[in-house]
Each structure stands twice: as structure tokens, then as C-alpha cells.
mmCIF file of C-alpha atoms in Angstrom:
data_model
loop_
_atom_site.group_PDB
_atom_site.id
_atom_site.type_symbol
_atom_site.label_atom_id
_atom_site.label_comp_id
_atom_site.label_asym_id
_atom_site.label_seq_id
_atom_site.Cartn_x
_atom_site.Cartn_y
_atom_site.Cartn_z
ATOM 1 C CA MET A 17 -150.510 37.430 91.800
ATOM 2 C CA SER A 18 -148.203 36.510 88.817
ATOM 3 C CA ALA A 19 -144.989 34.515 89.345
ATOM 4 C CA LYS A 20 -141.715 36.234 89.512
ATOM 5 C CA PRO A 21 -139.822 35.948 86.207
ATOM 6 C CA LYS A 22 -137.412 33.019 86.292
ATOM 7 C CA VAL A 23 -133.620 33.328 85.574
ATOM 8 C CA LEU A 24 -131.881 29.935 84.759
ATOM 9 C CA THR A 25 -127.903 30.224 85.242
ATOM 10 C CA VAL A 26 -126.159 27.657 83.513
ATOM 11 C CA PHE A 27 -122.329 26.823 84.052
ATOM 12 C CA GLY A 28 -120.042 23.596 84.296
ATOM 13 C CA THR A 29 -116.591 24.627 84.943
ATOM 14 C CA ARG A 30 -114.585 26.060 87.925
ATOM 15 C CA PRO A 31 -113.960 29.487 86.064
ATOM 16 C CA GLU A 32 -117.550 29.804 85.157
ATOM 17 C CA ALA A 33 -118.662 28.906 88.722
ATOM 18 C CA ILE A 34 -116.232 31.640 89.987
ATOM 19 C CA LYS A 35 -117.566 34.373 87.724
ATOM 20 C CA LEU A 36 -121.190 33.376 88.312
ATOM 21 C CA PHE A 37 -121.655 32.750 91.907
ATOM 22 C CA PRO A 38 -121.707 36.593 92.710
ATOM 23 C CA LEU A 39 -124.537 36.939 90.182
ATOM 24 C CA VAL A 40 -126.488 34.048 91.610
ATOM 25 C CA HIS A 41 -125.886 35.627 95.259
ATOM 26 C CA SER A 42 -127.192 38.930 93.818
ATOM 27 C CA LEU A 43 -130.096 37.465 92.262
ATOM 28 C CA GLU A 44 -131.009 35.645 95.601
ATOM 29 C CA ARG A 45 -130.617 38.863 97.589
ATOM 30 C CA ASP A 46 -132.455 41.199 95.204
ATOM 31 C CA GLY A 47 -135.659 39.190 95.175
ATOM 32 C CA ARG A 48 -137.195 40.616 91.866
ATOM 33 C CA MET A 49 -136.677 37.345 89.960
ATOM 34 C CA ALA A 50 -136.570 33.783 90.942
ATOM 35 C CA SER A 51 -133.244 32.086 90.676
ATOM 36 C CA ARG A 52 -132.521 28.548 89.468
ATOM 37 C CA VAL A 53 -129.214 27.112 88.837
ATOM 38 C CA CYS A 54 -128.166 24.196 86.330
ATOM 39 C CA VAL A 55 -124.654 22.920 86.382
ATOM 40 C CA THR A 56 -123.195 20.520 83.762
ATOM 41 C CA ALA A 57 -120.265 19.394 85.776
ATOM 42 C CA GLN A 58 -117.962 19.870 82.743
ATOM 43 C CA HIS A 59 -115.221 20.183 85.541
ATOM 44 C CA ARG A 60 -116.617 17.743 88.343
ATOM 45 C CA GLY A 61 -114.205 18.247 91.235
ATOM 46 C CA MET A 62 -112.985 21.650 90.575
ATOM 47 C CA LEU A 63 -116.562 22.980 90.095
ATOM 48 C CA ASP A 64 -117.734 21.343 93.358
ATOM 49 C CA GLN A 65 -115.044 23.174 95.368
ATOM 50 C CA VAL A 66 -116.439 26.592 94.206
ATOM 51 C CA LEU A 67 -120.040 25.482 94.787
ATOM 52 C CA ASP A 68 -118.967 24.500 98.444
ATOM 53 C CA VAL A 69 -117.057 27.647 99.252
ATOM 54 C CA ALA A 70 -119.834 30.009 97.813
ATOM 55 C CA GLY A 71 -122.733 28.013 99.418
ATOM 56 C CA LEU A 72 -124.385 27.065 96.073
ATOM 57 C CA VAL A 73 -126.735 24.065 95.808
ATOM 58 C CA PRO A 74 -127.748 23.577 92.028
ATOM 59 C CA ASP A 75 -131.207 22.875 91.105
ATOM 60 C CA HIS A 76 -130.155 20.561 88.354
ATOM 61 C CA ASP A 77 -126.717 18.685 87.999
ATOM 62 C CA LEU A 78 -126.117 17.012 84.595
ATOM 63 C CA ASP A 79 -122.891 15.452 85.389
ATOM 64 C CA VAL A 80 -121.786 15.247 81.676
ATOM 65 C CA MET A 81 -118.132 14.464 81.861
ATOM 66 C CA ARG A 82 -116.869 11.223 80.874
ATOM 67 C CA PRO A 83 -113.183 9.961 80.514
ATOM 68 C CA ASP A 84 -111.513 10.966 77.080
ATOM 69 C CA GLN A 85 -114.595 12.410 75.947
ATOM 70 C CA THR A 86 -114.465 14.156 72.551
ATOM 71 C CA LEU A 87 -115.597 17.636 71.962
ATOM 72 C CA ASP A 88 -118.462 16.606 69.832
ATOM 73 C CA ALA A 89 -119.640 14.011 72.183
ATOM 74 C CA LEU A 90 -119.384 16.600 75.195
ATOM 75 C CA THR A 91 -121.368 19.158 73.030
ATOM 76 C CA ALA A 92 -124.209 16.814 72.154
ATOM 77 C CA ALA A 93 -124.477 15.767 75.839
ATOM 78 C CA LEU A 94 -124.682 19.317 76.811
ATOM 79 C CA LEU A 95 -127.089 20.451 74.192
ATOM 80 C CA THR A 96 -129.516 17.580 75.155
ATOM 81 C CA GLY A 97 -129.018 17.728 78.829
ATOM 82 C CA ILE A 98 -129.500 21.381 79.095
ATOM 83 C CA GLY A 99 -132.524 21.372 76.708
ATOM 84 C CA GLY A 100 -134.318 18.829 79.112
ATOM 85 C CA VAL A 101 -133.647 21.184 81.923
ATOM 86 C CA LEU A 102 -134.892 24.253 79.744
ATOM 87 C CA ASP A 103 -138.225 22.162 78.853
ATOM 88 C CA ALA A 104 -138.663 21.578 82.749
ATOM 89 C CA GLU A 105 -137.900 25.069 84.001
ATOM 90 C CA GLN A 106 -139.382 27.270 81.158
ATOM 91 C CA PRO A 107 -137.241 30.258 82.339
ATOM 92 C CA GLN A 108 -137.636 33.798 81.064
ATOM 93 C CA TRP A 109 -133.794 34.325 80.973
ATOM 94 C CA VAL A 110 -130.923 31.918 80.460
ATOM 95 C CA VAL A 111 -127.456 33.345 81.683
ATOM 96 C CA VAL A 112 -124.333 31.840 80.422
ATOM 97 C CA GLN A 113 -120.888 33.129 80.899
ATOM 98 C CA GLY A 114 -117.780 33.094 78.962
ATOM 99 C CA ASP A 115 -116.700 30.698 76.281
ATOM 100 C CA THR A 116 -117.091 27.187 77.325
ATOM 101 C CA ALA A 117 -118.745 24.373 75.744
ATOM 102 C CA THR A 118 -121.428 24.611 78.363
ATOM 103 C CA ALA A 119 -121.802 28.312 77.775
ATOM 104 C CA MET A 120 -122.176 27.663 73.877
ATOM 105 C CA ALA A 121 -124.595 24.535 74.173
ATOM 106 C CA GLY A 122 -126.544 26.591 76.794
ATOM 107 C CA ALA A 123 -127.097 29.529 74.408
ATOM 108 C CA MET A 124 -127.846 27.253 71.600
ATOM 109 C CA ALA A 125 -130.452 25.167 73.546
ATOM 110 C CA ALA A 126 -132.042 28.270 74.647
ATOM 111 C CA TYR A 127 -132.105 29.674 71.032
ATOM 112 C CA TYR A 128 -133.852 26.512 69.807
ATOM 113 C CA ARG A 129 -136.606 27.278 72.360
ATOM 114 C CA LYS A 130 -136.595 31.057 71.733
ATOM 115 C CA ILE A 131 -135.678 32.003 75.273
ATOM 116 C CA PRO A 132 -133.551 35.093 75.760
ATOM 117 C CA VAL A 133 -129.891 34.791 76.499
ATOM 118 C CA ALA A 134 -127.919 36.873 78.666
ATOM 119 C CA HIS A 135 -124.071 36.610 77.900
ATOM 120 C CA VAL A 136 -121.793 37.531 81.134
ATOM 121 C CA GLU A 137 -118.365 38.421 80.012
ATOM 122 C CA ALA A 138 -119.420 39.180 76.314
ATOM 123 C CA GLY A 139 -117.443 40.582 73.442
ATOM 124 C CA LEU A 140 -113.831 39.014 74.092
ATOM 125 C CA ARG A 141 -112.229 38.334 71.012
ATOM 126 C CA SER A 142 -108.702 37.261 69.888
ATOM 127 C CA GLY A 143 -109.341 37.416 66.284
ATOM 128 C CA ASN A 144 -108.029 33.896 65.783
ATOM 129 C CA ILE A 145 -110.598 31.110 65.733
ATOM 130 C CA TYR A 146 -107.776 28.557 66.832
ATOM 131 C CA HIS A 147 -106.488 30.787 69.815
ATOM 132 C CA PRO A 148 -107.957 30.124 72.143
ATOM 133 C CA TRP A 149 -109.452 26.797 70.729
ATOM 134 C CA PRO A 150 -112.344 26.053 70.796
ATOM 135 C CA GLU A 151 -113.253 29.109 73.020
ATOM 136 C CA GLU A 152 -112.921 31.855 70.413
ATOM 137 C CA VAL A 153 -115.628 30.264 68.210
ATOM 138 C CA ASN A 154 -117.850 29.484 71.293
ATOM 139 C CA ARG A 155 -117.810 33.084 72.277
ATOM 140 C CA LYS A 156 -118.877 34.118 68.667
ATOM 141 C CA ILE A 157 -121.779 31.776 68.500
ATOM 142 C CA ILE A 158 -123.030 33.022 72.001
ATOM 143 C CA GLY A 159 -122.670 36.544 70.590
ATOM 144 C CA ALA A 160 -124.904 35.803 67.559
ATOM 145 C CA ILE A 161 -127.711 34.516 70.005
ATOM 146 C CA ALA A 162 -127.559 36.601 73.102
ATOM 147 C CA ARG A 163 -130.095 39.366 73.671
ATOM 148 C CA LEU A 164 -128.407 40.965 76.530
ATOM 149 C CA HIS A 165 -124.432 41.308 76.222
ATOM 150 C CA CYS A 166 -122.645 42.141 79.506
ATOM 151 C CA ALA A 167 -119.346 43.192 78.343
ATOM 152 C CA PRO A 168 -116.684 43.462 81.070
ATOM 153 C CA THR A 169 -114.945 46.497 79.330
ATOM 154 C CA GLU A 170 -115.340 49.192 76.865
ATOM 155 C CA THR A 171 -113.018 47.344 74.509
ATOM 156 C CA ALA A 172 -115.307 44.254 74.621
ATOM 157 C CA ALA A 173 -118.268 46.411 74.059
ATOM 158 C CA GLN A 174 -116.635 47.764 70.928
ATOM 159 C CA ALA A 175 -115.848 44.445 69.550
ATOM 160 C CA LEU A 176 -119.536 43.481 69.702
ATOM 161 C CA LEU A 177 -120.675 46.684 68.008
ATOM 162 C CA ALA A 178 -118.110 46.059 65.421
ATOM 163 C CA GLU A 179 -119.953 42.895 64.869
ATOM 164 C CA ASN A 180 -123.175 44.810 64.277
ATOM 165 C CA VAL A 181 -124.894 43.794 67.759
ATOM 166 C CA ALA A 182 -127.521 46.407 68.482
ATOM 167 C CA PRO A 183 -126.082 49.105 70.650
ATOM 168 C CA GLY A 184 -129.086 48.842 72.956
ATOM 169 C CA ALA A 185 -128.270 45.243 73.761
ATOM 170 C CA VAL A 186 -124.499 45.983 74.874
ATOM 171 C CA HIS A 187 -123.819 47.058 78.579
ATOM 172 C CA VAL A 188 -120.397 47.559 80.122
ATOM 173 C CA THR A 189 -120.859 45.980 83.509
ATOM 174 C CA GLY A 190 -117.328 45.295 84.541
ATOM 175 C CA ASN A 191 -116.135 41.771 85.205
ATOM 176 C CA THR A 192 -117.883 39.408 87.916
ATOM 177 C CA VAL A 193 -114.459 37.937 88.666
ATOM 178 C CA ILE A 194 -113.527 41.033 90.652
ATOM 179 C CA ASP A 195 -116.752 40.790 92.666
ATOM 180 C CA ALA A 196 -115.777 37.051 93.320
ATOM 181 C CA LEU A 197 -112.098 37.918 94.424
ATOM 182 C CA HIS A 198 -113.385 40.751 96.787
ATOM 183 C CA TRP A 199 -115.752 38.132 98.294
ATOM 184 C CA VAL A 200 -113.464 35.410 98.786
ATOM 185 C CA THR A 201 -110.563 37.664 100.198
ATOM 186 C CA ALA A 202 -112.970 39.044 102.796
ATOM 187 C CA ARG A 203 -113.904 35.450 103.689
ATOM 188 C CA ILE A 204 -110.307 34.367 103.923
ATOM 189 C CA ALA A 205 -109.740 37.408 106.376
ATOM 190 C CA ALA A 206 -112.613 36.275 108.571
ATOM 191 C CA GLU A 207 -111.708 32.364 108.135
ATOM 192 C CA PRO A 208 -107.942 32.036 107.448
ATOM 193 C CA GLY A 209 -108.504 28.149 107.621
ATOM 194 C CA LEU A 210 -110.147 28.431 104.341
ATOM 195 C CA ALA A 211 -106.794 28.776 102.698
ATOM 196 C CA ASP A 212 -104.659 26.505 104.844
ATOM 197 C CA VAL A 213 -103.261 24.514 101.889
ATOM 198 C CA MET A 214 -101.216 27.479 100.968
ATOM 199 C CA THR A 215 -100.004 28.141 104.723
ATOM 200 C CA PRO A 216 -97.095 25.371 104.749
ATOM 201 C CA LEU A 217 -95.974 26.346 101.244
ATOM 202 C CA ALA A 218 -95.693 30.118 102.198
ATOM 203 C CA ALA A 219 -93.655 28.987 105.206
ATOM 204 C CA ARG A 220 -91.596 26.680 103.091
ATOM 205 C CA PHE A 221 -90.683 29.423 100.639
ATOM 206 C CA SER A 222 -90.329 32.326 103.194
ATOM 207 C CA GLY A 223 -87.735 34.757 101.945
ATOM 208 C CA LYS A 224 -88.146 33.897 98.452
ATOM 209 C CA ARG A 225 -90.079 35.496 95.630
ATOM 210 C CA ILE A 226 -92.804 33.205 94.507
ATOM 211 C CA LEU A 227 -93.854 32.781 90.915
ATOM 212 C CA GLY A 228 -97.332 31.380 90.665
ATOM 213 C CA VAL A 229 -97.936 29.370 87.523
ATOM 214 C CA THR A 230 -100.846 27.980 85.860
ATOM 215 C CA SER A 231 -101.115 26.411 82.425
ATOM 216 C CA HIS A 232 -103.865 24.336 80.763
ATOM 217 C CA ARG A 233 -104.734 25.695 77.310
ATOM 218 C CA ARG A 234 -105.254 23.224 74.668
ATOM 219 C CA GLU A 235 -103.392 25.027 71.892
ATOM 220 C CA ASN A 236 -100.191 24.814 74.183
ATOM 221 C CA PHE A 237 -100.462 21.044 74.368
ATOM 222 C CA GLY A 238 -97.262 19.394 73.100
ATOM 223 C CA GLY A 239 -94.341 21.742 72.403
ATOM 224 C CA GLY A 240 -95.846 24.686 74.054
ATOM 225 C CA MET A 241 -96.276 22.705 77.405
ATOM 226 C CA GLU A 242 -92.677 21.416 76.929
ATOM 227 C CA ALA A 243 -91.160 24.863 76.446
ATOM 228 C CA ILE A 244 -93.056 26.336 79.411
ATOM 229 C CA ALA A 245 -91.765 23.502 81.607
ATOM 230 C CA GLU A 246 -88.268 24.390 80.482
ATOM 231 C CA ALA A 247 -88.694 28.051 81.243
ATOM 232 C CA ILE A 248 -89.873 27.211 84.692
ATOM 233 C CA ALA A 249 -86.907 24.862 85.455
ATOM 234 C CA THR A 250 -84.597 27.385 84.210
ATOM 235 C CA LEU A 251 -86.241 30.273 86.581
ATOM 236 C CA ALA A 252 -86.100 27.758 89.537
ATOM 237 C CA GLU A 253 -82.315 27.583 89.382
ATOM 238 C CA ARG A 254 -82.394 31.236 90.807
ATOM 239 C CA PRO A 255 -81.815 30.936 94.602
ATOM 240 C CA ASP A 256 -84.134 33.810 95.290
ATOM 241 C CA VAL A 257 -87.051 32.132 93.405
ATOM 242 C CA ALA A 258 -89.655 29.620 94.345
ATOM 243 C CA VAL A 259 -92.338 28.277 92.013
ATOM 244 C CA ILE A 260 -95.906 27.045 93.226
ATOM 245 C CA PHE A 261 -97.585 25.288 90.515
ATOM 246 C CA PRO A 262 -101.030 23.875 90.711
ATOM 247 C CA VAL A 263 -100.904 21.337 87.973
ATOM 248 C CA HIS A 264 -103.991 20.874 85.814
ATOM 249 C CA LEU A 265 -105.593 17.319 85.888
ATOM 250 C CA ASN A 266 -105.291 17.114 82.141
ATOM 251 C CA PRO A 267 -102.735 14.473 81.370
ATOM 252 C CA ASN A 268 -101.346 16.478 78.445
ATOM 253 C CA VAL A 269 -100.244 19.012 81.113
ATOM 254 C CA ARG A 270 -99.391 16.687 84.143
ATOM 255 C CA ALA A 271 -97.213 14.252 82.320
ATOM 256 C CA VAL A 272 -94.979 17.115 80.741
ATOM 257 C CA MET A 273 -94.674 19.067 83.995
ATOM 258 C CA ASN A 274 -93.962 16.060 86.154
ATOM 259 C CA ALA A 275 -91.449 14.842 83.712
ATOM 260 C CA ARG A 276 -89.287 18.192 83.857
ATOM 261 C CA LEU A 277 -90.140 19.536 87.120
ATOM 262 C CA ALA A 278 -90.654 16.819 89.665
ATOM 263 C CA GLY A 279 -88.097 16.852 92.234
ATOM 264 C CA LEU A 280 -86.656 20.372 91.751
ATOM 265 C CA ASP A 281 -86.152 21.763 95.193
ATOM 266 C CA ASN A 282 -87.498 25.379 94.506
ATOM 267 C CA VAL A 283 -90.780 23.917 92.604
ATOM 268 C CA ALA A 284 -93.864 22.860 94.377
ATOM 269 C CA LEU A 285 -95.906 21.001 91.908
ATOM 270 C CA ILE A 286 -99.444 20.611 93.691
ATOM 271 C CA GLU A 287 -102.923 19.660 93.113
ATOM 272 C CA PRO A 288 -105.331 22.002 91.692
ATOM 273 C CA LEU A 289 -106.367 24.553 94.452
ATOM 274 C CA ASP A 290 -109.790 25.308 95.627
ATOM 275 C CA TYR A 291 -110.864 28.998 94.913
ATOM 276 C CA PRO A 292 -109.773 30.279 98.560
ATOM 277 C CA ASN A 293 -106.360 28.870 98.299
ATOM 278 C CA PHE A 294 -105.871 29.978 94.676
ATOM 279 C CA ALA A 295 -106.694 33.618 95.776
ATOM 280 C CA ARG A 296 -103.986 33.118 98.520
ATOM 281 C CA LEU A 297 -101.586 32.147 95.842
ATOM 282 C CA LEU A 298 -102.256 35.250 94.025
ATOM 283 C CA ASP A 299 -101.712 37.112 97.192
ATOM 284 C CA VAL A 300 -98.401 35.605 98.066
ATOM 285 C CA SER A 301 -96.883 35.659 94.412
ATOM 286 C CA THR A 302 -94.652 38.229 93.074
ATOM 287 C CA VAL A 303 -95.457 37.490 89.616
ATOM 288 C CA MET A 304 -98.135 35.124 87.802
ATOM 289 C CA LEU A 305 -96.947 33.078 84.730
ATOM 290 C CA SER A 306 -100.191 31.762 83.216
ATOM 291 C CA ASP A 307 -102.169 30.888 79.944
ATOM 292 C CA SER A 308 -105.479 31.318 81.760
ATOM 293 C CA GLY A 309 -107.897 33.999 81.007
ATOM 294 C CA GLY A 310 -109.122 34.579 84.537
ATOM 295 C CA VAL A 311 -105.638 35.119 85.997
ATOM 296 C CA GLN A 312 -105.333 38.037 83.535
ATOM 297 C CA GLU A 313 -108.247 39.655 85.298
ATOM 298 C CA GLU A 314 -107.779 38.563 88.871
ATOM 299 C CA ALA A 315 -103.976 39.145 89.558
ATOM 300 C CA PRO A 316 -103.865 42.744 88.813
ATOM 301 C CA ALA A 317 -106.718 43.284 91.274
ATOM 302 C CA LEU A 318 -104.111 42.235 93.792
ATOM 303 C CA GLY A 319 -101.408 44.196 92.280
ATOM 304 C CA LYS A 320 -99.528 41.254 90.750
ATOM 305 C CA PRO A 321 -98.141 41.418 87.053
ATOM 306 C CA VAL A 322 -99.237 38.577 84.800
ATOM 307 C CA LEU A 323 -97.101 37.151 82.050
ATOM 308 C CA VAL A 324 -99.153 35.486 79.431
ATOM 309 C CA MET A 325 -97.793 32.371 78.013
ATOM 310 C CA ARG A 326 -99.938 32.542 74.842
ATOM 311 C CA GLU A 327 -99.555 34.086 71.330
ATOM 312 C CA THR A 328 -102.820 36.077 71.375
ATOM 313 C CA THR A 329 -105.140 37.314 74.167
ATOM 314 C CA GLU A 330 -108.874 38.010 73.950
ATOM 315 C CA ARG A 331 -108.261 40.370 77.046
ATOM 316 C CA PRO A 332 -106.181 43.159 75.325
ATOM 317 C CA GLU A 333 -107.301 45.557 78.033
ATOM 318 C CA GLY A 334 -104.587 44.160 80.543
ATOM 319 C CA ILE A 335 -101.977 44.597 78.003
ATOM 320 C CA GLU A 336 -102.911 48.152 77.153
ATOM 321 C CA ALA A 337 -103.239 48.955 80.806
ATOM 322 C CA GLY A 338 -99.878 47.531 81.520
ATOM 323 C CA THR A 339 -100.968 44.996 84.056
ATOM 324 C CA ALA A 340 -100.199 41.883 81.824
ATOM 325 C CA ARG A 341 -97.647 41.177 79.051
ATOM 326 C CA LEU A 342 -97.847 38.537 76.272
ATOM 327 C CA VAL A 343 -94.682 36.315 76.306
ATOM 328 C CA GLY A 344 -95.819 33.498 74.323
ATOM 329 C CA THR A 345 -94.288 29.900 74.811
ATOM 330 C CA ASP A 346 -90.751 30.505 73.860
ATOM 331 C CA SER A 347 -88.783 29.422 76.914
ATOM 332 C CA ALA A 348 -86.054 32.026 76.291
ATOM 333 C CA ARG A 349 -88.657 34.927 76.231
ATOM 334 C CA ILE A 350 -90.516 33.643 79.303
ATOM 335 C CA VAL A 351 -87.368 33.644 81.229
ATOM 336 C CA ALA A 352 -86.324 36.981 80.048
ATOM 337 C CA GLU A 353 -89.420 38.776 80.938
ATOM 338 C CA THR A 354 -89.735 37.092 84.203
ATOM 339 C CA SER A 355 -86.164 37.894 85.064
ATOM 340 C CA ARG A 356 -86.715 41.424 84.010
ATOM 341 C CA LEU A 357 -89.656 41.857 86.530
ATOM 342 C CA LEU A 358 -87.460 40.236 89.155
ATOM 343 C CA ASP A 359 -84.329 42.379 88.547
ATOM 344 C CA ASP A 360 -85.650 45.823 87.539
ATOM 345 C CA PRO A 361 -87.780 47.302 90.395
ATOM 346 C CA VAL A 362 -89.049 50.146 87.927
ATOM 347 C CA ALA A 363 -90.577 47.619 85.564
ATOM 348 C CA TYR A 364 -92.084 45.650 88.365
ATOM 349 C CA THR A 365 -93.607 48.661 89.720
ATOM 350 C CA ALA A 366 -95.020 49.909 86.562
ATOM 351 C CA MET A 367 -96.809 46.653 85.983
ATOM 352 C CA SER A 368 -97.897 46.040 89.691
ATOM 353 C CA ARG A 369 -99.385 49.606 90.069
ATOM 354 C CA ALA A 370 -101.146 49.819 86.770
ATOM 355 C CA HIS A 371 -104.805 50.583 86.853
ATOM 356 C CA ASN A 372 -106.828 47.142 86.669
ATOM 357 C CA PRO A 373 -109.356 47.623 83.829
ATOM 358 C CA PHE A 374 -111.710 44.730 84.609
ATOM 359 C CA GLY A 375 -113.915 46.042 87.213
ATOM 360 C CA ASP A 376 -114.815 47.533 90.630
ATOM 361 C CA GLY A 377 -116.579 44.579 92.388
ATOM 362 C CA GLN A 378 -120.199 45.860 91.633
ATOM 363 C CA SER A 379 -120.696 43.941 88.261
ATOM 364 C CA ALA A 380 -123.185 41.331 89.448
ATOM 365 C CA GLN A 381 -125.779 43.923 90.773
ATOM 366 C CA ARG A 382 -125.575 45.728 87.493
ATOM 367 C CA ILE A 383 -126.225 42.494 85.604
ATOM 368 C CA VAL A 384 -129.178 41.821 88.026
ATOM 369 C CA ASN A 385 -130.617 45.284 87.183
ATOM 370 C CA LEU A 386 -130.421 44.716 83.508
ATOM 371 C CA LEU A 387 -132.141 41.232 83.708
ATOM 372 C CA ALA A 388 -134.846 42.746 85.892
ATOM 373 C CA ALA A 389 -135.401 45.596 83.357
ATOM 374 C CA GLY A 390 -136.135 42.999 80.728
#
């Protein structure tokens, strides 16, 4: 009896783990293929939180991150480390997600060995190789290598077809982040203690409208971060508003935010949240202010408008659907757009009730079926 085809799923950051654990769960339940997992630990602590809540134990852990590591040093470590795992496992498929250095290096290492690559969340494009940086180029490299392109939306699929990707290789699957959000909200409902970090914060700011904030993009380091901090400080002057801000560990973010926002009564600068508590933050927030990609997909699934603090987005579907709005990093514009949502119920309702274009919670099984079909 021949062995089952082997699928190696490779990821290293918290967002990748969130978007890939539903696929790993589905592979394990499905049984048509043998599932193996390699983590690079590009984000160590934040990755481990997701692994723990999702119940995933990696088969390989490369633990590549080093203090102040340059992008080229990180890429070299990823490429050689993943290559060694591929030589040991010899899988029939390598699965990568999104646009990280781990995903790009995983695709390259597989390509060097002529192993087919499946790209989850394929086809996102901003059209500017420096926004987001270096993610836009990472995506394009993976797009040139992948045999199976799992596009989250029709817009993403069309972007791939415009780059002359073979139509038969492109499939609209929805985004697995919605699968993950459905799974974790069900877990929280059954086990409220999973999100207990948020409980005292929700109580502290009871009666106020909560602005959830995340910010970590490299292209916003420096002046962009300072402008975001100034906007948050201005918004926090409103007596009806409170801000909950899980501050990224990167010192380019943390130093700026602490300098401007620490000590403000209506602002809670907190440590990065694990996934259940972050899902709870989405749930209790009135508006999300973020430069993250994933938040643009997740928050609308819970009916929460997203103001995107970037100049471009590779997720135009949210903008077109009305669930998200690009506001850039100009302080005055961030304040004005947030205030409009807080003060104009019609504007708020239009965004909060807009149809989420990113999926129905069944994306992982669709991808498993495509992998099984070869």
C-alpha cells in the first residue's frame, strides 16, 4: 500500500499561524494526505501563543530569529533551514501563506527542489513594491513559483490572471482567517477564560466607545508612527472614547507610542494579545484603527469598521465593499475619519453592515480538496 501524499505547511509568524491552523486542522481531519508542519519562529512568542491555543505541535522548529537581524541574514537562515527540512521530509506539496520572508523562502527552497508550492492568500497586490515593504515583492516572488494559487477573492484571482498565471492554477477559496475567527469565537463562547486579559479592560472602559489600535508596518516607522501616535492622543481627549492598543514589540513602534501615549487616562497601552484576546478586542471595539492586513479581513466579520493607516492596501475588496477606508498616516485625517464614524450613525452603519468580501468560514476545506486533487 502506497504512503499518503505528504503536505508540509511552513509558517513563522503569528498572522501566518492564525491563517494556517484551520488548514492544518482540516488536513488532519480529512485524512487523504499526511500533514507535517514546519515553523521558523520568525515571531517566537507571538507564534507560540497561536500554536498553543490551536493545539498544534510542529514537527520542525527552526527558531531562526536573532536580535537586530537584517532582512538578508533572516532570509539566508530561512532558506537554508527550510531547505534542510524539505530534504528530510521530501513532501509532495509545500504550503505557504501570504507575504512573509518565511513564505518567500519556503517557496524558493521548494522551487530549488522542484516541489510544488501551494500559496494560500495568493494574488494580493498593492502595485507598489515599497508598500507594503518587503511584503509586496515577497508575494510576487511566490506568485511566480506556485503551482496552486488559493486566491481569497475574485479581485485577487484577477490580479494573478493579469500576471499571466495559468487560469487552471487559480482558485477562489475565500480567506482562511475567517475560518480561524469562527473557530476562536466558538472556543471563547465555550471557555470565556481564554480571553480573560480583555475582561478588566472592558470593565475599566465600560460606557465608553473603544477604539482598537494596531500598528507595526515598516513603511510607517519614523514620521508615520509619530503621526499615528499624535492622532490617537487627540482622539483620546474625547470623554466618550477609550483606546486599547496592543503595542508591537518592535522598538520602532514601542518607543514612539510610549513617548506620546503612556500615562493618558483613556489609553491602555498593553502587551501584544494572544489570539483569543485579540478576537475579543475586535468584538468590544467600536472602530479598529490599523495598518495591519489581517485586521482588514477580520474586523468586518464582526461588523467593525476598519480605518487603514496606510497609503495603499493590497486588499482593495474591503475598500470597495465599504468595510474599510484608507486614511493614511496624516494625523488630521485619522482624527477626522474616526470622528465621522463616532459622530455620524449613518456613516457608521454603512460600514458596519457592509458585506464582508473575504470569506464564509469554509476556505480551509476547499484548499484541502484542491491539494488532494493534485
